[in-house]
Structure formats: C-alpha cells, structure tokens
C-alpha positions as YAML, in Angstrom:
chain: A
units: angstrom
residues:
- id: 1
  name: MET
  ca: [-57.22, 19.32, 8.30]
- id: 2
  name: ARG
  ca: [-54.63, 21.91, 9.05]
- id: 3
  name: ARG
  ca: [-51.94, 19.57, 7.95]
- id: 4
  name: LEU
  ca: [-48.94, 21.74, 8.62]
- id: 5
  name: GLY
  ca: [-49.27, 23.87, 5.60]
- id: 6
  name: SER
  ca: [-51.52, 21.65, 3.58]
- id: 7
  name: THR
  ca: [-54.84, 23.38, 4.16]
- id: 8
  name: ARG
  ca: [-58.31, 22.70, 2.88]
- id: 9
  name: ARG
  ca: [-59.04, 24.24, -0.48]
- id: 10
  name: GLY
  ca: [-56.50, 26.31, -2.44]
- id: 11
  name: GLY
  ca: [-54.07, 27.26, 0.30]
- id: 12
  name: ARG
  ca: [-53.05, 23.74, 1.37]
- id: 13
  name: ALA
  ca: [-50.04, 23.19, -0.87]
- id: 14
  name: SER
  ca: [-48.58, 26.67, -0.46]
- id: 15
  name: ARG
  ca: [-48.78, 26.54, 3.33]
- id: 16
  name: LEU
  ca: [-47.17, 23.11, 3.46]
- id: 17
  name: LEU
  ca: [-44.21, 24.35, 1.43]
- id: 18
  name: ALA
  ca: [-43.85, 27.55, 3.45]
- id: 19
  name: VAL
  ca: [-43.93, 25.82, 6.81]
- id: 20
  name: GLY
  ca: [-41.54, 23.09, 5.72]
- id: 21
  name: VAL
  ca: [-38.99, 25.61, 4.45]
- id: 22
  name: ALA
  ca: [-39.29, 27.80, 7.53]
- id: 23
  name: CYS
  ca: [-38.92, 24.91, 9.98]
- id: 24
  name: GLY
  ca: [-36.05, 23.37, 8.06]
- id: 25
  name: ALA
  ca: [-34.11, 26.62, 7.98]
- id: 26
  name: ALA
  ca: [-34.69, 27.43, 11.63]
- id: 27
  name: LEU
  ca: [-33.89, 24.11, 13.30]
- id: 28
  name: ALA
  ca: [-30.63, 22.34, 13.93]
- id: 29
  name: ALA
  ca: [-29.97, 19.12, 12.09]
- id: 30
  name: LEU
  ca: [-28.50, 17.37, 15.10]
- id: 31
  name: THR
  ca: [-29.90, 16.56, 18.52]
- id: 32
  name: VAL
  ca: [-28.65, 19.13, 21.04]
- id: 33
  name: PRO
  ca: [-29.35, 18.94, 24.78]
- id: 34
  name: ALA
  ca: [-31.45, 21.88, 25.93]
- id: 35
  name: ALA
  ca: [-29.55, 24.43, 27.98]
- id: 36
  name: GLY
  ca: [-30.23, 23.84, 31.64]
- id: 37
  name: ALA
  ca: [-32.56, 20.95, 30.90]
- id: 38
  name: ARG
  ca: [-32.41, 17.66, 32.74]
- id: 39
  name: PRO
  ca: [-31.36, 14.98, 30.26]
- id: 40
  name: LEU
  ca: [-33.46, 11.92, 29.59]
- id: 41
  name: GLU
  ca: [-31.23, 9.90, 31.85]
- id: 42
  name: ARG
  ca: [-32.31, 11.83, 34.95]
- id: 43
  name: ALA
  ca: [-35.97, 11.97, 34.05]
- id: 44
  name: GLY
  ca: [-37.16, 8.80, 35.73]
- id: 45
  name: LEU
  ca: [-37.73, 6.49, 32.76]
- id: 46
  name: THR
  ca: [-38.56, 3.48, 34.92]
- id: 47
  name: PRO
  ca: [-41.53, 1.14, 35.06]
- id: 48
  name: ALA
  ca: [-44.40, 2.13, 37.33]
- id: 49
  name: GLY
  ca: [-44.20, 0.79, 40.83]
- id: 50
  name: ALA
  ca: [-40.42, 0.56, 40.99]
- id: 51
  name: GLY
  ca: [-39.19, 1.38, 44.46]
- id: 52
  name: ARG
  ca: [-35.89, 2.67, 43.16]
- id: 53
  name: PRO
  ca: [-34.37, 3.45, 39.72]
- id: 54
  name: GLY
  ca: [-34.42, 0.30, 37.66]
- id: 55
  name: PRO
  ca: [-33.57, -0.80, 34.15]
- id: 56
  name: GLY
  ca: [-34.43, 1.61, 31.38]
- id: 57
  name: PRO
  ca: [-34.59, 0.97, 27.63]
- id: 58
  name: GLY
  ca: [-32.76, -2.17, 26.64]
- id: 59
  name: GLY
  ca: [-31.90, -2.97, 30.25]
- id: 60
  name: ALA
  ca: [-29.83, 0.21, 30.60]
- id: 61
  name: ASP
  ca: [-29.76, 2.26, 33.76]
- id: 62
  name: PRO
  ca: [-32.02, 5.30, 33.22]
- id: 63
  name: ALA
  ca: [-29.00, 7.47, 33.99]
- id: 64
  name: ASP
  ca: [-27.73, 6.65, 30.50]
- id: 65
  name: ALA
  ca: [-30.92, 6.96, 28.41]
- id: 66
  name: HIS
  ca: [-30.93, 9.41, 25.49]
- id: 67
  name: TRP
  ca: [-32.07, 9.85, 21.90]
- id: 68
  name: ALA
  ca: [-29.59, 8.16, 19.57]
- id: 69
  name: LEU
  ca: [-29.84, 9.05, 15.89]
- id: 70
  name: LYS
  ca: [-30.34, 6.18, 13.45]
- id: 71
  name: ASP
  ca: [-29.57, 7.37, 9.93]
- id: 72
  name: PRO
  ca: [-31.94, 5.82, 7.35]
- id: 73
  name: GLY
  ca: [-30.08, 7.51, 4.48]
- id: 74
  name: THR
  ca: [-33.05, 9.60, 3.32]
- id: 75
  name: PRO
  ca: [-32.26, 13.26, 4.20]
- id: 76
  name: GLN
  ca: [-34.80, 14.48, 1.65]
- id: 77
  name: VAL
  ca: [-37.75, 12.79, 3.40]
- id: 78
  name: ARG
  ca: [-39.85, 14.15, 6.26]
- id: 79
  name: PHE
  ca: [-41.24, 11.31, 8.36]
- id: 80
  name: ARG
  ca: [-44.54, 12.06, 10.12]
- id: 81
  name: GLY
  ca: [-45.67, 8.42, 10.18]
- id: 82
  name: LEU
  ca: [-44.03, 6.10, 12.71]
- id: 83
  name: ALA
  ca: [-44.88, 2.68, 14.15]
- id: 84
  name: ALA
  ca: [-42.71, 1.22, 16.91]
- id: 85
  name: VAL
  ca: [-43.10, -2.56, 16.97]
- id: 86
  name: SER
  ca: [-40.16, -3.19, 19.30]
- id: 87
  name: ARG
  ca: [-36.65, -1.97, 20.03]
- id: 88
  name: ARG
  ca: [-35.51, -3.78, 16.88]
- id: 89
  name: THR
  ca: [-38.43, -3.23, 14.52]
- id: 90
  name: ALA
  ca: [-39.97, 0.07, 13.42]
- id: 91
  name: TRP
  ca: [-41.74, 1.43, 10.35]
- id: 92
  name: LEU
  ca: [-41.52, 4.96, 8.92]
- id: 93
  name: ALA
  ca: [-43.82, 6.73, 6.45]
- id: 94
  name: GLY
  ca: [-43.10, 10.07, 4.84]
- id: 95
  name: THR
  ca: [-42.95, 12.36, 1.86]
- id: 96
  name: GLY
  ca: [-42.29, 11.15, -1.66]
- id: 97
  name: GLY
  ca: [-44.35, 8.03, -1.04]
- id: 98
  name: THR
  ca: [-41.59, 6.71, 1.21]
- id: 99
  name: VAL
  ca: [-41.99, 3.75, 3.57]
- id: 100
  name: LEU
  ca: [-38.95, 2.34, 5.41]
- id: 101
  name: ARG
  ca: [-38.56, -0.56, 7.81]
- id: 102
  name: THR
  ca: [-35.82, -1.68, 10.18]
- id: 103
  name: THR
  ca: [-35.58, -5.03, 11.94]
- id: 104
  name: ASP
  ca: [-32.15, -4.54, 13.52]
- id: 105
  name: GLY
  ca: [-32.72, -1.55, 15.78]
- id: 106
  name: GLY
  ca: [-32.02, 1.07, 13.14]
- id: 107
  name: ALA
  ca: [-28.62, -0.16, 12.02]
- id: 108
  name: GLY
  ca: [-30.08, -0.87, 8.59]
- id: 109
  name: TRP
  ca: [-33.21, 0.32, 6.81]
- id: 110
  name: ARG
  ca: [-35.04, -1.26, 3.90]
- id: 111
  name: ASN
  ca: [-36.95, 0.92, 1.46]
- id: 112
  name: VAL
  ca: [-40.30, -0.86, 1.16]
- id: 113
  name: SER
  ca: [-42.25, 1.97, -0.50]
- id: 114
  name: PRO
  ca: [-45.32, 0.95, -2.51]
- id: 115
  name: PRO
  ca: [-44.60, 1.06, -6.26]
- id: 116
  name: GLY
  ca: [-45.86, 4.15, -8.05]
- id: 117
  name: ALA
  ca: [-46.42, 6.13, -4.84]
- id: 118
  name: ASP
  ca: [-43.76, 8.80, -5.43]
- id: 119
  name: ALA
  ca: [-46.30, 11.62, -5.66]
- id: 120
  name: LEU
  ca: [-48.05, 10.67, -2.40]
- id: 121
  name: GLN
  ca: [-47.52, 11.99, 1.10]
- id: 122
  name: PHE
  ca: [-47.64, 9.23, 3.68]
- id: 123
  name: ARG
  ca: [-48.52, 10.70, 7.10]
- id: 124
  name: ASP
  ca: [-49.39, 7.62, 9.14]
- id: 125
  name: VAL
  ca: [-48.36, 3.98, 9.45]
- id: 126
  name: GLU
  ca: [-49.82, 1.34, 11.77]
- id: 127
  name: ALA
  ca: [-47.76, -1.84, 12.07]
- id: 128
  name: PHE
  ca: [-48.77, -5.07, 13.76]
- id: 129
  name: ASP
  ca: [-45.37, -6.75, 13.48]
- id: 130
  name: ALA
  ca: [-42.36, -6.87, 11.15]
- id: 131
  name: ARG
  ca: [-44.46, -8.10, 8.22]
- id: 132
  name: ARG
  ca: [-47.92, -6.56, 8.53]
- id: 133
  name: ALA
  ca: [-48.54, -2.83, 8.23]
- id: 134
  name: VAL
  ca: [-51.06, -0.29, 6.93]
- id: 135
  name: VAL
  ca: [-50.07, 3.16, 5.61]
- id: 136
  name: LEU
  ca: [-52.16, 6.26, 4.89]
- id: 137
  name: ALA
  ca: [-51.53, 8.84, 2.19]
- id: 138
  name: ILE
  ca: [-53.20, 12.22, 2.70]
- id: 139
  name: GLY
  ca: [-54.65, 14.77, 0.33]
- id: 140
  name: GLU
  ca: [-57.81, 15.94, -1.36]
- id: 141
  name: GLY
  ca: [-59.80, 13.47, -3.39]
- id: 142
  name: GLU
  ca: [-57.86, 10.49, -4.70]
- id: 143
  name: ALA
  ca: [-54.64, 11.58, -3.01]
- id: 144
  name: SER
  ca: [-56.06, 10.04, 0.19]
- id: 145
  name: ARG
  ca: [-55.30, 6.32, 0.00]
- id: 146
  name: VAL
  ca: [-54.66, 3.32, 2.22]
- id: 147
  name: TYR
  ca: [-52.19, 0.50, 1.47]
- id: 148
  name: ARG
  ca: [-51.59, -2.77, 3.30]
- id: 149
  name: THR
  ca: [-48.70, -5.24, 3.25]
- id: 150
  name: ASP
  ca: [-48.48, -8.76, 4.71]
- id: 151
  name: ASP
  ca: [-44.91, -9.52, 3.66]
- id: 152
  name: GLY
  ca: [-42.81, -6.75, 5.15]
- id: 153
  name: GLY
  ca: [-43.40, -4.36, 2.26]
- id: 154
  name: THR
  ca: [-42.30, -6.66, -0.54]
- id: 155
  name: THR
  ca: [-45.79, -6.24, -1.99]
- id: 156
  name: TRP
  ca: [-48.62, -3.83, -1.21]
- id: 157
  name: THR
  ca: [-52.34, -3.80, -1.90]
- id: 158
  name: GLU
  ca: [-54.20, -0.53, -2.27]
- id: 159
  name: SER
  ca: [-57.23, -1.17, -0.09]
- id: 160
  name: PHE
  ca: [-58.87, 2.27, -0.24]
- id: 161
  name: ARG
  ca: [-58.83, 5.27, -2.57]
- id: 162
  name: ASN
  ca: [-60.97, 8.26, -1.71]
- id: 163
  name: THR
  ca: [-63.32, 9.38, -4.47]
- id: 164
  name: ASP
  ca: [-65.11, 12.17, -2.61]
- id: 165
  name: PRO
  ca: [-63.48, 15.53, -3.45]
- id: 166
  name: LYS
  ca: [-64.74, 16.94, -0.12]
- id: 167
  name: ALA
  ca: [-62.90, 14.34, 1.98]
- id: 168
  name: PHE
  ca: [-59.30, 14.66, 3.19]
- id: 169
  name: TYR
  ca: [-58.00, 11.82, 5.38]
- id: 170
  name: ASP
  ca: [-55.58, 12.67, 8.17]
- id: 171
  name: CYS
  ca: [-54.66, 9.65, 10.31]
- id: 172
  name: LEU
  ca: [-55.24, 5.99, 11.16]
- id: 173
  name: ALA
  ca: [-55.68, 4.08, 14.41]
- id: 174
  name: PHE
  ca: [-56.14, 0.39, 15.21]
- id: 175
  name: SER
  ca: [-57.45, -1.08, 18.46]
- id: 176
  name: ASP
  ca: [-56.26, -4.58, 17.49]
- id: 177
  name: PRO
  ca: [-54.92, -6.24, 14.32]
- id: 178
  name: ARG
  ca: [-58.44, -6.42, 12.86]
- id: 179
  name: HIS
  ca: [-60.31, -3.29, 13.91]
- id: 180
  name: GLY
  ca: [-59.24, 0.16, 12.77]
- id: 181
  name: LEU
  ca: [-60.47, 3.59, 11.75]
- id: 182
  name: ALA
  ca: [-59.30, 6.37, 9.44]
- id: 183
  name: LEU
  ca: [-60.26, 10.00, 10.05]
- id: 184
  name: SER
  ca: [-61.21, 12.55, 7.41]
- id: 185
  name: ASP
  ca: [-61.83, 16.26, 7.81]
- id: 186
  name: PRO
  ca: [-65.52, 17.18, 7.97]
- id: 187
  name: VAL
  ca: [-67.68, 16.32, 4.98]
- id: 188
  name: ASP
  ca: [-71.04, 18.06, 4.88]
- id: 189
  name: GLY
  ca: [-70.45, 19.44, 8.36]
- id: 190
  name: ARG
  ca: [-69.33, 16.29, 10.20]
- id: 191
  name: PHE
  ca: [-66.04, 14.42, 10.58]
- id: 192
  name: ARG
  ca: [-65.98, 11.30, 8.43]
- id: 193
  name: LEU
  ca: [-64.69, 7.91, 9.60]
- id: 194
  name: LEU
  ca: [-63.65, 4.85, 7.63]
- id: 195
  name: SER
  ca: [-63.86, 1.52, 9.42]
- id: 196
  name: THR
  ca: [-62.17, -1.82, 8.85]
- id: 197
  name: ALA
  ca: [-62.79, -5.14, 10.59]
- id: 198
  name: ASP
  ca: [-60.25, -7.18, 8.62]
- id: 199
  name: GLY
  ca: [-56.99, -5.42, 9.35]
- id: 200
  name: GLY
  ca: [-57.27, -2.78, 6.66]
- id: 201
  name: ARG
  ca: [-57.97, -5.08, 3.73]
- id: 202
  name: THR
  ca: [-61.40, -3.50, 3.18]
- id: 203
  name: TRP
  ca: [-62.96, -0.25, 4.41]
- id: 204
  name: ARG
  ca: [-66.43, 1.28, 4.71]
- id: 205
  name: VAL
  ca: [-67.58, 4.79, 5.53]
- id: 206
  name: LEU
  ca: [-69.38, 4.89, 8.86]
- id: 207
  name: PRO
  ca: [-72.79, 6.58, 9.01]
- id: 208
  name: PRO
  ca: [-72.52, 10.20, 10.19]
- id: 209
  name: ASP
  ca: [-75.58, 10.10, 12.48]
- id: 210
  name: GLY
  ca: [-73.60, 9.66, 15.70]
- id: 211
  name: MET
  ca: [-71.05, 12.37, 14.92]
- id: 212
  name: PRO
  ca: [-71.58, 15.86, 16.42]
- id: 213
  name: ALA
  ca: [-71.59, 18.79, 14.03]
- id: 214
  name: ALA
  ca: [-68.17, 20.23, 13.30]
- id: 215
  name: LEU
  ca: [-67.39, 23.80, 14.28]
- id: 216
  name: ASP
  ca: [-66.82, 26.37, 11.58]
- id: 217
  name: GLY
  ca: [-63.29, 25.84, 10.26]
- id: 218
  name: GLU
  ca: [-62.70, 22.76, 12.43]
- id: 219
  name: ALA
  ca: [-60.51, 19.97, 11.09]
- id: 220
  name: GLY
  ca: [-57.77, 17.52, 12.05]
- id: 221
  name: PHE
  ca: [-54.00, 17.78, 11.77]
- id: 222
  name: ALA
  ca: [-51.99, 15.23, 9.79]
- id: 223
  name: ALA
  ca: [-48.84, 16.13, 11.70]
- id: 224
  name: SER
  ca: [-47.83, 12.91, 13.44]
- id: 225
  name: GLY
  ca: [-50.42, 10.20, 12.84]
- id: 226
  name: GLN
  ca: [-51.80, 10.90, 16.32]
- id: 227
  name: CYS
  ca: [-54.94, 12.93, 15.71]
- id: 228
  name: LEU
  ca: [-56.84, 9.64, 16.09]
- id: 229
  name: VAL
  ca: [-55.94, 7.20, 18.89]
- id: 230
  name: THR
  ca: [-57.40, 4.16, 20.64]
- id: 231
  name: SER
  ca: [-57.28, 2.41, 24.00]
- id: 232
  name: GLY
  ca: [-58.73, -1.03, 24.57]
- id: 233
  name: PRO
  ca: [-61.13, -2.71, 22.16]
- id: 234
  name: LYS
  ca: [-63.67, 0.06, 21.54]
- id: 235
  name: ASP
  ca: [-62.53, 3.48, 22.84]
- id: 236
  name: VAL
  ca: [-61.40, 6.00, 20.24]
- id: 237
  name: TRP
  ca: [-60.50, 9.71, 20.49]
- id: 238
  name: LEU
  ca: [-59.97, 12.29, 17.77]
- id: 239
  name: ALA
  ca: [-58.33, 15.70, 18.10]
- id: 240
  name: THR
  ca: [-59.31, 18.91, 16.34]
- id: 241
  name: GLY
  ca: [-58.20, 22.45, 15.68]
- id: 242
  name: GLY
  ca: [-58.98, 25.37, 13.43]
- id: 243
  name: GLY
  ca: [-62.35, 26.11, 15.03]
- id: 244
  name: ALA
  ca: [-63.31, 28.42, 17.85]
- id: 245
  name: HIS
  ca: [-62.31, 25.68, 20.33]
- id: 246
  name: ALA
  ca: [-59.73, 22.90, 20.19]
- id: 247
  name: ARG
  ca: [-61.81, 19.82, 20.91]
- id: 248
  name: VAL
  ca: [-61.39, 16.13, 21.60]
- id: 249
  name: LEU
  ca: [-64.17, 13.79, 20.48]
- id: 250
  name: HIS
  ca: [-64.59, 10.38, 22.15]
- id: 251
  name: SER
  ca: [-66.32, 7.21, 21.01]
- id: 252
  name: THR
  ca: [-66.90, 4.09, 23.12]
- id: 253
  name: ASP
  ca: [-68.26, 1.96, 20.28]
- id: 254
  name: ARG
  ca: [-65.52, 1.99, 17.63]
- id: 255
  name: GLY
  ca: [-66.62, 5.21, 16.02]
- id: 256
  name: LEU
  ca: [-70.37, 4.83, 15.70]
- id: 257
  name: THR
  ca: [-71.31, 7.53, 18.25]
- id: 258
  name: TRP
  ca: [-69.26, 10.42, 19.64]
- id: 259
  name: THR
  ca: [-69.25, 13.04, 22.37]
- id: 260
  name: ALA
  ca: [-67.26, 16.28, 22.14]
- id: 261
  name: ALA
  ca: [-65.33, 18.16, 24.83]
- id: 262
  name: ASP
  ca: [-63.53, 21.49, 24.68]
- id: 263
  name: THR
  ca: [-59.88, 21.62, 25.72]
- id: 264
  name: PRO
  ca: [-57.90, 24.59, 27.06]
- id: 265
  name: VAL
  ca: [-55.41, 24.31, 24.17]
- id: 266
  name: PRO
  ca: [-55.55, 27.57, 22.14]
- id: 267
  name: ALA
  ca: [-57.60, 27.51, 18.94]
- id: 268
  name: GLY
  ca: [-59.51, 30.06, 16.85]
- id: 269
  name: ASP
  ca: [-57.02, 29.94, 13.97]
- id: 270
  name: PRO
  ca: [-56.35, 27.39, 11.18]
- id: 271
  name: ALA
  ca: [-52.84, 26.82, 12.57]
- id: 272
  name: LYS
  ca: [-53.88, 26.22, 16.19]
- id: 273
  name: GLY
  ca: [-55.35, 23.29, 18.07]
- id: 274
  name: VAL
  ca: [-54.68, 19.82, 19.43]
- id: 275
  name: PHE
  ca: [-52.23, 18.00, 17.17]
- id: 276
  name: ALA
  ca: [-51.71, 14.75, 19.06]
- id: 277
  name: LEU
  ca: [-53.34, 12.60, 21.71]
- id: 278
  name: ALA
  ca: [-52.00, 9.75, 23.82]
- id: 279
  name: PHE
  ca: [-54.01, 7.59, 26.24]
- id: 280
  name: ARG
  ca: [-52.36, 5.11, 28.62]
- id: 281
  name: ASP
  ca: [-55.76, 3.56, 29.42]
- id: 282
  name: ARG
  ca: [-59.46, 4.37, 28.99]
- id: 283
  name: THR
  ca: [-59.36, 7.31, 31.40]
- id: 284
  name: HIS
  ca: [-55.92, 8.94, 31.48]
- id: 285
  name: GLY
  ca: [-54.86, 10.94, 28.46]
- id: 286
  name: ILE
  ca: [-52.72, 13.84, 27.30]
- id: 287
  name: ALA
  ca: [-53.19, 16.32, 24.47]
- id: 288
  name: VAL
  ca: [-50.45, 18.43, 22.90]
- id: 289
  name: GLY
  ca: [-50.40, 21.02, 20.15]
- id: 290
  name: GLY
  ca: [-50.35, 24.79, 19.91]
- id: 291
  name: ASP
  ca: [-49.57, 26.94, 16.86]
- id: 292
  name: TYR
  ca: [-47.43, 25.15, 14.29]
- id: 293
  name: ARG
  ca: [-46.08, 28.34, 12.69]
- id: 294
  name: PRO
  ca: [-42.40, 28.60, 13.69]
- id: 295
  name: ASP
  ca: [-42.59, 32.33, 14.37]
- id: 296
  name: ARG
  ca: [-45.52, 32.05, 16.78]
- id: 297
  name: PRO
  ca: [-45.33, 31.16, 20.49]
- id: 298
  name: SER
  ca: [-47.33, 28.25, 21.91]
- id: 299
  name: PRO
  ca: [-47.20, 28.73, 25.68]
- id: 300
  name: HIS
  ca: [-50.34, 26.74, 26.55]
- id: 301
  name: GLY
  ca: [-50.22, 23.79, 24.18]
- id: 302
  name: ALA
  ca: [-50.87, 20.86, 26.51]
- id: 303
  name: ALA
  ca: [-53.79, 19.46, 28.49]
- id: 304
  name: VAL
  ca: [-54.62, 16.40, 30.57]
- id: 305
  name: THR
  ca: [-57.71, 14.30, 31.30]
- id: 306
  name: ALA
  ca: [-58.44, 11.73, 34.00]
- id: 307
  name: ASP
  ca: [-62.01, 10.91, 32.98]
- id: 308
  name: GLY
  ca: [-61.65, 9.55, 29.47]
- id: 309
  name: GLY
  ca: [-61.76, 12.94, 27.78]
- id: 310
  name: ARG
  ca: [-65.01, 14.25, 29.25]
- id: 311
  name: THR
  ca: [-63.08, 17.14, 30.79]
- id: 312
  name: TRP
  ca: [-59.61, 18.55, 30.15]
- id: 313
  name: ARG
  ca: [-57.36, 20.64, 32.38]
- id: 314
  name: PRO
  ca: [-54.42, 22.74, 31.22]
- id: 315
  name: ALA
  ca: [-50.95, 21.50, 32.03]
- id: 316
  name: THR
  ca: [-49.52, 23.44, 34.96]
- id: 317
  name: ALA
  ca: [-46.11, 23.61, 33.27]
- id: 318
  name: PRO
  ca: [-46.68, 22.91, 29.54]
- id: 319
  name: PRO
  ca: [-43.99, 22.51, 26.87]
- id: 320
  name: PRO
  ca: [-42.56, 25.90, 25.85]
- id: 321
  name: ALA
  ca: [-43.39, 25.50, 22.16]
- id: 322
  name: TYR
  ca: [-45.64, 23.73, 19.69]
- id: 323
  name: ARG
  ca: [-45.57, 19.95, 19.96]
- id: 324
  name: SER
  ca: [-46.96, 17.58, 17.32]
- id: 325
  name: GLY
  ca: [-46.49, 14.10, 18.80]
- id: 326
  name: ALA
  ca: [-46.89, 12.34, 22.14]
- id: 327
  name: ALA
  ca: [-46.41, 8.87, 23.62]
- id: 328
  name: TRP
  ca: [-46.61, 7.23, 27.04]
- id: 329
  name: LEU
  ca: [-43.60, 5.30, 28.25]
- id: 330
  name: PRO
  ca: [-44.71, 1.64, 28.51]
- id: 331
  name: HIS
  ca: [-45.43, 0.30, 31.99]
- id: 332
  name: SER
  ca: [-45.40, 3.79, 33.46]
- id: 333
  name: ARG
  ca: [-48.32, 5.53, 35.13]
- id: 334
  name: GLY
  ca: [-46.97, 9.04, 34.77]
- id: 335
  name: THR
  ca: [-44.15, 9.25, 32.25]
- id: 336
  name: ALA
  ca: [-44.68, 10.43, 28.68]
- id: 337
  name: LEU
  ca: [-42.83, 12.18, 25.88]
- id: 338
  name: ALA
  ca: [-43.92, 15.04, 23.62]
- id: 339
  name: VAL
  ca: [-42.01, 16.03, 20.50]
- id: 340
  name: GLY
  ca: [-42.05, 18.83, 17.97]
- id: 341
  name: PRO
  ca: [-39.78, 20.72, 15.57]
- id: 342
  name: ALA
  ca: [-38.21, 22.63, 18.47]
- id: 343
  name: GLY
  ca: [-37.57, 19.80, 20.90]
- id: 344
  name: THR
  ca: [-38.62, 16.94, 23.15]
- id: 345
  name: ASP
  ca: [-40.34, 17.34, 26.52]
- id: 346
  name: LEU
  ca: [-40.93, 14.82, 29.26]
- id: 347
  name: THR
  ca: [-43.54, 14.54, 31.99]
- id: 348
  name: THR
  ca: [-43.34, 12.25, 34.99]
- id: 349
  name: ASP
  ca: [-46.62, 13.32, 36.60]
- id: 350
  name: GLY
  ca: [-49.11, 12.27, 33.95]
- id: 351
  name: GLY
  ca: [-48.95, 15.40, 31.79]
- id: 352
  name: ARG
  ca: [-49.34, 18.14, 34.37]
- id: 353
  name: GLY
  ca: [-45.74, 19.32, 34.27]
- id: 354
  name: TRP
  ca: [-43.32, 19.09, 31.34]
- id: 355
  name: ARG
  ca: [-39.63, 19.84, 31.00]
- id: 356
  name: THR
  ca: [-37.57, 20.11, 27.83]
- id: 357
  name: ILE
  ca: [-34.89, 17.45, 27.67]
- id: 358
  name: ASP
  ca: [-33.73, 17.72, 24.04]
- id: 359
  name: THR
  ca: [-33.87, 20.37, 21.28]
- id: 360
  name: GLY
  ca: [-33.62, 18.11, 18.24]
- id: 361
  name: SER
  ca: [-36.40, 18.33, 15.65]
- id: 362
  name: TYR
  ca: [-38.95, 15.50, 15.64]
- id: 363
  name: ASP
  ca: [-42.55, 15.37, 14.40]
- id: 364
  name: THR
  ca: [-43.73, 12.08, 15.88]
- id: 365
  name: VAL
  ca: [-42.89, 9.61, 18.65]
- id: 366
  name: ASP
  ca: [-44.03, 6.08, 19.45]
- id: 367
  name: CYS
  ca: [-43.16, 3.44, 22.05]
- id: 368
  name: ALA
  ca: [-43.40, -0.35, 21.94]
- id: 369
  name: PRO
  ca: [-44.19, -2.59, 24.93]
- id: 370
  name: ASP
  ca: [-40.54, -3.60, 25.32]
- id: 371
  name: LEU
  ca: [-39.60, 0.09, 25.94]
- id: 372
  name: GLY
  ca: [-38.54, 0.54, 22.33]
- id: 373
  name: CYS
  ca: [-39.25, 4.25, 21.89]
- id: 374
  name: TRP
  ca: [-38.63, 5.89, 18.51]
- id: 375
  name: ALA
  ca: [-38.93, 9.43, 17.13]
- id: 376
  name: ALA
  ca: [-38.87, 10.73, 13.56]
- id: 377
  name: GLY
  ca: [-39.15, 13.98, 11.65]
- id: 378
  name: GLU
  ca: [-37.70, 16.29, 9.03]
- id: 379
  name: GLN
  ca: [-34.51, 15.79, 7.01]
- id: 380
  name: GLY
  ca: [-34.78, 12.02, 7.47]
- id: 381
  name: ARG
  ca: [-34.23, 12.27, 11.22]
- id: 382
  name: VAL
  ca: [-34.89, 9.07, 13.15]
- id: 383
  name: ALA
  ca: [-33.82, 8.23, 16.70]
- id: 384
  name: ARG
  ca: [-34.28, 5.51, 19.27]
- id: 385
  name: LEU
  ca: [-34.25, 5.89, 23.03]
- id: 386
  name: GLU
  ca: [-31.20, 4.02, 24.31]
- id: 387
  name: ARG
  ca: [-28.07, 4.28, 26.43]
...
C-alpha cells in the first residue's frame, strides 16, 4: 500500500519519515477556522427528515457545533486508527504501538497498549463497545499483526501474525461483532483478504479466485483505517491507488468475489488514489483521496456513487486538498465529513459539493449512532464534535 510514506519494498520507511516530517512542519497544531468558511454550526448537522434545525451532537443546537480538542497527553503519537463507540467512548490506535481508550468523552484517556508492541505501527482499530476491540499493525512480513481485547485493553491476544513476506496489511472492517475482514496489498497479483467469523479471535486467508487482477503498482493506503469498509451484513468495498486508475472494488458476499470500478479520483502515481471510503447504505457512498504529498495539489480528490460502487462520478465541488478520512453523520441522508492534514470539509448533498469548515490537521474521522463524531491525527490530536 502507499501508506503515507511507507511504500512497498525499500522505499517504504524513508517515505513515511519524509511525509511525516513535512506535514508536521507545515501544519498548525491547533484547530483554526478556515478563512471565509462556514463553521460547522451553520452546516446543517441535523438528522435527515427534520423540517427545521434540530438538536445536534449531544442535544446542542447545530449553531454551536464545532471540533473541540481532547488532549490525550501523547503529542509524540500520530493516530490513524479511530473507533467511535459513542459520544463518551472512543478508541485510538497509532504509532509506537499505542492504543488509547476514553469512556468519559475525552476528559480522560487510558493507555491500553498491548505489551511489547512499541515497535509496531497501529493504523486501524475496530471497537464493538467499551471492552471489545480489534487493532491492526501494518508492515511487511511479521510487522502486520492483529490483536483483540475483551476487557477494555487490560489484556490482549495476538490473533494473527503475517508470515508471508509479500503481504502488507492495511486496514480492517467488521460488518457485525463476529464477521470481519483485513486487507493486504496484492500478493501474486491479487489483493489478499483475511476473514474472521468469531470477532477477530481467529483468521483465515480467503481464496484469491474471486479477486480481479491488480493493476501494475496498485495497492491500498493505510492512512485512516478506511480503505476497507462495510455496509449491512455482506457488502464490502476496498479502495486503491498507485495504479493507472484509482479503483473501488465491491463484494456482496463478505469478500469471496469482487467487481472493480474505476473512479475519477486522480491516480497513476504511488502517492495518488482513493484513501478512504464511506457508505451510508448499500448504494450511496463517497470516496476521498488525492495526492498525499504536502507540496502537491489535489483538486479532484472526491467522488460519489449512488449504485453501490458500480459507477462513480466526480464531486462537483471537491475538497481543495488531499483528504484521508471520511464519515457520514448518523441519521443523515446527505451530510458527511472528510478530513486530512490540511483541514475538514463538509457536504450536505451526499458528496457532490464540499466546503472547508476547519483547517486543523486530522487523518481520520468516525461517527457513532448517538452523533458522537471524533477525529484524530498527528501530534496526538484528538477532537470530538460538540457545542
């Protein structure tokens, strides 16, 4: 995968370091409203079907909604893994083998990192509640691992360790507390999938027969834990970049067979492609990405589908820069957020038009059913949407 600097073969580590340094030096450490942008409070963060503005996050009027920083006390960690369980409970996964958990809305954070994981890079976390979670470490060979906890991170079990030097796992996705998948970059010309039917306690490699051939140079991006997403019990989508086309692959049978569709998101370079997907149901989805290099423009890095990913149309007014994460606002038919190192954008028309509403640096975003929306990124930055 083009994992923001961590590339396949020899260049992975050097690119990761270069991009991290460049982004960290270029971006502000605090959330700053974008000049001329409409703030979150005016963006229509209300449940679908409301006849007039109604309660926003936490019962607040949407006129007061904004990102509020929640300091976890880990400025040295970059969090690309995030799982929003509710407005009170969220899990973070990041560099240095770090896993944090809050159960009080971000006022306090508990370090629940697996023992002996300091050398690992956690890029995804999937949490079912305050006690049960699965985290993914990325990297070549045995650096790719999966851990599970059933007691809030007090203890962890390593449930998978990759032994194939050609595999590099990028992200996780669960359709329910039992069924999940983990995505690897292509092995022998096809993307590889792990499957679990017991909540991540055991895993098996799915047969490659139903997977289309990968394009030359095609891979996934471990940027936000959103290169693999689900909707409903069996639908799964995976996002790609690095090849001649940025594609989205779709499975309707939990990863056994796949179809591929080109997107209008720019590709043709190891740093370009679709970095994150979000589906609000089986048919309506958004894709965001671009070119992750901070000195390169990404003017066309968003697309939308209304047919389950069979076809994709470019956003009419896409985010102005690379975006690595996306999430639908719960109970909304058209409102979603996209985040990246240069800011947060919001759409209220299902992904066709976006406007920048914040310039703080975030890598990933996730929302819980109770409108608990969280974002996380570099320098230990974590925020929750609130008044």
